[in-house]
Amino acid sequence: MKQFAAIFLMVITVSIIAPIKSYAADPNEIIWDSSTSSENLPQIINSGEILVVKSGTVINPTIVQTITVNGLVKFESGLSPIKISNINFILDTESDQISYFTNLNLAGSIFIKNGDFELSKSRLQNSTGTAVTIQNSANFLINKNLITDSDTGISISPNSFGTVKNNFFTQNRIAFQIDNNSNVPISANNFKNNSEFAILAANFPAETPLIISQNYFGCTFGPNIPDSTCEKISSSINFTPFSSSPIYQIDQNDIQFTESLADPKHNSTVDEYLYEWFEIYNTFPYPIPTSQIKLTYKERPISLQEESILPFDFSIIASSTLDINIPIEKVINLGKKIATYGLSNDGGQFKLFSLNSDDPMDIFNYGSFSDGIKNLCTGTKEGYSCSRFEDKYEWTSIPTPGAINQKSPIIVIPPVVIPPVIPPTTNPELPATNTCPTAIKINQANNYYNCRVSIIAKVKRSYGSYFYIYDETGELKVYLQSAKKIKKPRLTQNLPIKVTGTLDNYRTGLRLLPDTSSDIELINPPVNQVNTTVNQQSSQQIETPLIQSEPQPAPSLLQAPDSILPTTKAAVKGISAINTEPISTHQPLKIALICGIILLVALMSYNLGLKNGNSKS
């Protein structure tokens, strides 16, 4: 039965734990993610193995390392770019499969030999040699990349076949170099401020020049050839026709909606629309001008002034900059209501288009709005943002403008003993001096303006002079006034904390103002809390009077030989059988009485023995 119970428990445990693991690696996969250490990286990826680099991976060894890949490489795209420094990849494979480099921020180089690959939406920079070298590759695509600050951006040797398009080459010595006998269409690329050559074509005879078309060279052209302000282009290149302005080829999901706050919590004295915003993410490795996109809300246009949408980053379109949680450097400030009337609390729909297209690149619904497209966030929630997580959207209690989205936390906080709360005064702005409790929950804060209270909670996120705490009832801002000279401890997300201070109603909402550094107390880890509890219990036990300890019988009487005290032992046995009531505070008197009876019986037996002896004699 015990064995069956153990097996049943094991099955239940596995069935509960298994769904928690989000990714099961194939035996032939080498996984890099945000937890991967820069030390002890593999020097070779063998044939049949796959190096899978996940979104958000940061690899930066202290010295340059070379990784030879005889298998495959796949960089998985996501909202958080991959940042790899001091790594040189050498792909040398005969595999028919394609290695994918996507959403990569690489300070190093990629060497391709006999390998098929796709390099897209990546930033390659600071290569002391050649950022990308291609030899004998039959099928490759280099599309929508930024190649910058390198000695040579891309070098293609003979017998290579592929496509190079929609890239930005800037601040390189030689942006692009190609040798004869390679069939590589070069179109819709942007070349600007490369010091020696934009394109260097080697071994192309004059009668069969390299033909490229619709590229932008960042300078003014004469009728047929660049003027003196242009960077150099090999004479063995026919580069016409060319583009007179930068080229931005924006396709589906190149720019995405990621978050929206339509119903913000705010100070009631300020118009709600001033705190409304929505967020987009640019998957390109270079800035995209706002003139290259169109935005609508409920089919009404959203007018944007000329600004840049940051590369590999978020941009926030907001009605104002009053919301202190929004990073100013990422805001596109409209200075007015979004789409004339502002964002509806009940629901709405955003659409995003490229400049020359009427087909939306991305659509974002929330609330009750419906036009046949699936609602992404149903219902409405004040203070919650509708946030994107991969390909799904959901409401979250943690709006994150300009940062990676966070799901609403599952809060587990130990019970807190709170003294009885006295009902608040009818005017919460001016509570009576005797209505301020010592400790409260966050959702009670609105009832105790100007009160000095303590709150036990957890850290949500931290900034310079303020941070946010939360418990199972809500969240609250803690602001450190410069005049108080409070030293803020190192705070991490979900760190248990006790904060004491005065509740203040500022224009952006309620906040807690500590008075001294000691008002911010970090709660010990659970292990320390357990040890403290045990020690407290031990000390309490020592101080407790031993009222209920059972007295032991007198061994000298109970252990007497049968030949000496036969009647005594019988008497003790009888008394013990009678004395079965619970021990009480009167027990010492009863014990004394029993001992007296035993002693009396013993003396009588002894005297009886003496009399019998005398009569016999």
PDB file of N, CA and C in Angstrom, residues 410-459:
ATOM      1  N   ILE A 410       1.385  36.712  -9.534  1.00  0.00           N
ATOM      2  CA  ILE A 410       0.625  35.859  -8.616  1.00  0.00           C
ATOM      3  C   ILE A 410       1.238  36.075  -7.239  1.00  0.00           C
ATOM      4  N   ILE A 411       0.533  36.808  -6.394  1.00  0.00           N
ATOM      5  CA  ILE A 411       1.115  37.284  -5.139  1.00  0.00           C
ATOM      6  C   ILE A 411       0.827  36.296  -4.020  1.00  0.00           C
ATOM      7  N   VAL A 412       1.887  35.858  -3.356  1.00  0.00           N
ATOM      8  CA  VAL A 412       1.747  35.019  -2.163  1.00  0.00           C
ATOM      9  C   VAL A 412       2.516  35.715  -1.048  1.00  0.00           C
ATOM     10  N   ILE A 413       1.815  36.313  -0.106  1.00  0.00           N
ATOM     11  CA  ILE A 413       2.433  37.058   0.990  1.00  0.00           C
ATOM     12  C   ILE A 413       2.006  36.428   2.312  1.00  0.00           C
ATOM     13  N   PRO A 414       2.954  36.197   3.236  1.00  0.00           N
ATOM     14  CA  PRO A 414       2.583  35.625   4.540  1.00  0.00           C
ATOM     15  C   PRO A 414       1.540  36.498   5.236  1.00  0.00           C
ATOM     16  N   PRO A 415       0.672  35.866   6.028  1.00  0.00           N
ATOM     17  CA  PRO A 415      -0.356  36.652   6.725  1.00  0.00           C
ATOM     18  C   PRO A 415       0.259  37.740   7.590  1.00  0.00           C
ATOM     19  N   VAL A 416      -0.368  38.884   7.572  1.00  0.00           N
ATOM     20  CA  VAL A 416       0.099  40.026   8.358  1.00  0.00           C
ATOM     21  C   VAL A 416      -0.953  40.341   9.415  1.00  0.00           C
ATOM     22  N   VAL A 417      -0.517  40.435  10.658  1.00  0.00           N
ATOM     23  CA  VAL A 417      -1.433  40.766  11.740  1.00  0.00           C
ATOM     24  C   VAL A 417      -1.681  42.266  11.715  1.00  0.00           C
ATOM     25  N   ILE A 418      -2.922  42.640  11.471  1.00  0.00           N
ATOM     26  CA  ILE A 418      -3.281  44.051  11.374  1.00  0.00           C
ATOM     27  C   ILE A 418      -4.224  44.394  12.521  1.00  0.00           C
ATOM     28  N   PRO A 419      -3.928  45.428  13.264  1.00  0.00           N
ATOM     29  CA  PRO A 419      -4.832  45.804  14.354  1.00  0.00           C
ATOM     30  C   PRO A 419      -6.175  46.241  13.798  1.00  0.00           C
ATOM     31  N   PRO A 420      -7.215  46.198  14.622  1.00  0.00           N
ATOM     32  CA  PRO A 420      -8.539  46.608  14.144  1.00  0.00           C
ATOM     33  C   PRO A 420      -8.503  48.013  13.559  1.00  0.00           C
ATOM     34  N   VAL A 421      -9.180  48.166  12.431  1.00  0.00           N
ATOM     35  CA  VAL A 421      -9.195  49.450  11.743  1.00  0.00           C
ATOM     36  C   VAL A 421     -10.385  50.265  12.221  1.00  0.00           C
ATOM     37  N   ILE A 422     -10.106  51.450  12.704  1.00  0.00           N
ATOM     38  CA  ILE A 422     -11.183  52.355  13.136  1.00  0.00           C
ATOM     39  C   ILE A 422     -11.788  52.975  11.887  1.00  0.00           C
ATOM     40  N   PRO A 423     -13.097  52.997  11.751  1.00  0.00           N
ATOM     41  CA  PRO A 423     -13.712  53.572  10.545  1.00  0.00           C
ATOM     42  C   PRO A 423     -13.185  54.973  10.293  1.00  0.00           C
ATOM     43  N   PRO A 424     -12.867  55.295   9.012  1.00  0.00           N
ATOM     44  CA  PRO A 424     -12.280  56.597   8.687  1.00  0.00           C
ATOM     45  C   PRO A 424     -13.291  57.721   8.856  1.00  0.00           C
ATOM     46  N   THR A 425     -12.752  58.919   8.969  1.00  0.00           N
ATOM     47  CA  THR A 425     -13.591  60.091   9.032  1.00  0.00           C
ATOM     48  C   THR A 425     -14.302  60.307   7.701  1.00  0.00           C
ATOM     49  N   THR A 426     -15.372  61.052   7.717  1.00  0.00           N
ATOM     50  CA  THR A 426     -16.129  61.313   6.494  1.00  0.00           C
ATOM     51  C   THR A 426     -15.342  62.148   5.508  1.00  0.00           C
ATOM     52  N   ASN A 427     -14.318  62.864   5.959  1.00  0.00           N
ATOM     53  CA  ASN A 427     -13.455  63.652   5.071  1.00  0.00           C
ATOM     54  C   ASN A 427     -12.079  63.017   5.063  1.00  0.00           C
ATOM     55  N   PRO A 428     -11.760  62.160   4.079  1.00  0.00           N
ATOM     56  CA  PRO A 428     -10.475  61.446   4.080  1.00  0.00           C
ATOM     57  C   PRO A 428      -9.284  62.365   3.915  1.00  0.00           C
ATOM     58  N   GLU A 429      -9.504  63.582   3.440  1.00  0.00           N
ATOM     59  CA  GLU A 429      -8.387  64.498   3.280  1.00  0.00           C
ATOM     60  C   GLU A 429      -7.839  64.955   4.642  1.00  0.00           C
ATOM     61  N   LEU A 430      -8.735  65.004   5.664  1.00  0.00           N
ATOM     62  CA  LEU A 430      -8.332  65.492   6.977  1.00  0.00           C
ATOM     63  C   LEU A 430      -8.774  64.506   8.056  1.00  0.00           C
ATOM     64  N   PRO A 431      -8.110  63.350   8.157  1.00  0.00           N
ATOM     65  CA  PRO A 431      -8.524  62.367   9.152  1.00  0.00           C
ATOM     66  C   PRO A 431      -8.223  62.843  10.569  1.00  0.00           C
ATOM     67  N   ALA A 432      -9.031  62.403  11.517  1.00  0.00           N
ATOM     68  CA  ALA A 432      -8.787  62.746  12.908  1.00  0.00           C
ATOM     69  C   ALA A 432      -7.518  62.072  13.389  1.00  0.00           C
ATOM     70  N   THR A 433      -6.882  62.650  14.415  1.00  0.00           N
ATOM     71  CA  THR A 433      -5.593  62.133  14.871  1.00  0.00           C
ATOM     72  C   THR A 433      -5.723  60.741  15.458  1.00  0.00           C
ATOM     73  N   ASN A 434      -6.910  60.354  15.918  1.00  0.00           N
ATOM     74  CA  ASN A 434      -7.072  59.044  16.552  1.00  0.00           C
ATOM     75  C   ASN A 434      -7.599  57.999  15.565  1.00  0.00           C
ATOM     76  N   THR A 435      -7.621  58.274  14.257  1.00  0.00           N
ATOM     77  CA  THR A 435      -8.126  57.310  13.283  1.00  0.00           C
ATOM     78  C   THR A 435      -7.023  56.721  12.427  1.00  0.00           C
ATOM     79  N   CYS A 436      -5.774  56.997  12.727  1.00  0.00           N
ATOM     80  CA  CYS A 436      -4.665  56.477  11.911  1.00  0.00           C
ATOM     81  C   CYS A 436      -4.206  55.136  12.452  1.00  0.00           C
ATOM     82  N   PRO A 437      -4.333  54.062  11.668  1.00  0.00           N
ATOM     83  CA  PRO A 437      -3.860  52.750  12.129  1.00  0.00           C
ATOM     84  C   PRO A 437      -2.344  52.655  12.021  1.00  0.00           C
ATOM     85  N   THR A 438      -1.798  51.651  12.678  1.00  0.00           N
ATOM     86  CA  THR A 438      -0.347  51.439  12.615  1.00  0.00           C
ATOM     87  C   THR A 438       0.057  50.792  11.309  1.00  0.00           C
ATOM     88  N   ALA A 439      -0.685  49.763  10.872  1.00  0.00           N
ATOM     89  CA  ALA A 439      -0.358  49.031   9.650  1.00  0.00           C
ATOM     90  C   ALA A 439      -1.622  48.843   8.828  1.00  0.00           C
ATOM     91  N   ILE A 440      -1.466  48.902   7.515  1.00  0.00           N
ATOM     92  CA  ILE A 440      -2.619  48.772   6.629  1.00  0.00           C
ATOM     93  C   ILE A 440      -2.247  47.952   5.400  1.00  0.00           C
ATOM     94  N   LYS A 441      -3.252  47.538   4.645  1.00  0.00           N
ATOM     95  CA  LYS A 441      -3.086  47.007   3.294  1.00  0.00           C
ATOM     96  C   LYS A 441      -3.125  48.174   2.307  1.00  0.00           C
ATOM     97  N   ILE A 442      -2.606  47.928   1.105  1.00  0.00           N
ATOM     98  CA  ILE A 442      -2.504  49.019   0.135  1.00  0.00           C
ATOM     99  C   ILE A 442      -3.873  49.543  -0.270  1.00  0.00           C
ATOM    100  N   ASN A 443      -4.875  48.667  -0.385  1.00  0.00           N
ATOM    101  CA  ASN A 443      -6.186  49.149  -0.816  1.00  0.00           C
ATOM    102  C   ASN A 443      -6.904  49.973   0.251  1.00  0.00           C
ATOM    103  N   GLN A 444      -6.326  50.050   1.464  1.00  0.00           N
ATOM    104  CA  GLN A 444      -6.887  50.892   2.508  1.00  0.00           C
ATOM    105  C   GLN A 444      -6.271  52.289   2.532  1.00  0.00           C
ATOM    106  N   ALA A 445      -5.251  52.502   1.683  1.00  0.00           N
ATOM    107  CA  ALA A 445      -4.484  53.747   1.749  1.00  0.00           C
ATOM    108  C   ALA A 445      -5.337  54.970   1.458  1.00  0.00           C
ATOM    109  N   ASN A 446      -6.314  54.833   0.549  1.00  0.00           N
ATOM    110  CA  ASN A 446      -7.137  55.988   0.192  1.00  0.00           C
ATOM    111  C   ASN A 446      -7.920  56.548   1.380  1.00  0.00           C
ATOM    112  N   ASN A 447      -8.088  55.745   2.441  1.00  0.00           N
ATOM    113  CA  ASN A 447      -8.861  56.188   3.597  1.00  0.00           C
ATOM    114  C   ASN A 447      -8.024  56.931   4.634  1.00  0.00           C
ATOM    115  N   TYR A 448      -6.698  57.011   4.418  1.00  0.00           N
ATOM    116  CA  TYR A 448      -5.830  57.536   5.489  1.00  0.00           C
ATOM    117  C   TYR A 448      -4.798  58.538   4.970  1.00  0.00           C
ATOM    118  N   TYR A 449      -5.272  59.506   4.180  1.00  0.00           N
ATOM    119  CA  TYR A 449      -4.371  60.583   3.775  1.00  0.00           C
ATOM    120  C   TYR A 449      -3.799  61.267   5.019  1.00  0.00           C
ATOM    121  N   ASN A 450      -2.544  61.664   4.921  1.00  0.00           N
ATOM    122  CA  ASN A 450      -1.830  62.389   5.989  1.00  0.00           C
ATOM    123  C   ASN A 450      -1.532  61.519   7.205  1.00  0.00           C
ATOM    124  N   CYS A 451      -1.855  60.235   7.160  1.00  0.00           N
ATOM    125  CA  CYS A 451      -1.523  59.336   8.261  1.00  0.00           C
ATOM    126  C   CYS A 451      -0.131  58.745   8.055  1.00  0.00           C
ATOM    127  N   ARG A 452       0.544  58.496   9.156  1.00  0.00           N
ATOM    128  CA  ARG A 452       1.809  57.767   9.099  1.00  0.00           C
ATOM    129  C   ARG A 452       1.505  56.296   9.381  1.00  0.00           C
ATOM    130  N   VAL A 453       1.743  55.453   8.390  1.00  0.00           N
ATOM    131  CA  VAL A 453       1.378  54.044   8.482  1.00  0.00           C
ATOM    132  C   VAL A 453       2.543  53.175   8.017  1.00  0.00           C
ATOM    133  N   SER A 454       2.445  51.889   8.280  1.00  0.00           N
ATOM    134  CA  SER A 454       3.406  50.889   7.798  1.00  0.00           C
ATOM    135  C   SER A 454       2.684  49.931   6.871  1.00  0.00           C
ATOM    136  N   ILE A 455       3.390  49.512   5.823  1.00  0.00           N
ATOM    137  CA  ILE A 455       2.832  48.563   4.856  1.00  0.00           C
ATOM    138  C   ILE A 455       3.875  47.479   4.593  1.00  0.00           C
ATOM    139  N   ILE A 456       3.470  46.230   4.731  1.00  0.00           N
ATOM    140  CA  ILE A 456       4.327  45.097   4.365  1.00  0.00           C
ATOM    141  C   ILE A 456       3.888  44.607   2.992  1.00  0.00           C
ATOM    142  N   ALA A 457       4.814  44.591   2.048  1.00  0.00           N
ATOM    143  CA  ALA A 457       4.467  44.256   0.669  1.00  0.00           C
ATOM    144  C   ALA A 457       5.714  43.729  -0.037  1.00  0.00           C
ATOM    145  N   LYS A 458       5.721  43.813  -1.363  1.00  0.00           N
ATOM    146  CA  LYS A 458       6.864  43.415  -2.177  1.00  0.00           C
ATOM    147  C   LYS A 458       7.188  44.520  -3.181  1.00  0.00           C
ATOM    148  N   VAL A 459       8.478  44.548  -3.603  1.00  0.00           N
ATOM    149  CA  VAL A 459       8.911  45.555  -4.574  1.00  0.00           C
ATOM    150  C   VAL A 459       8.426  45.162  -5.960  1.00  0.00           C
TER     151      VAL A 459
END
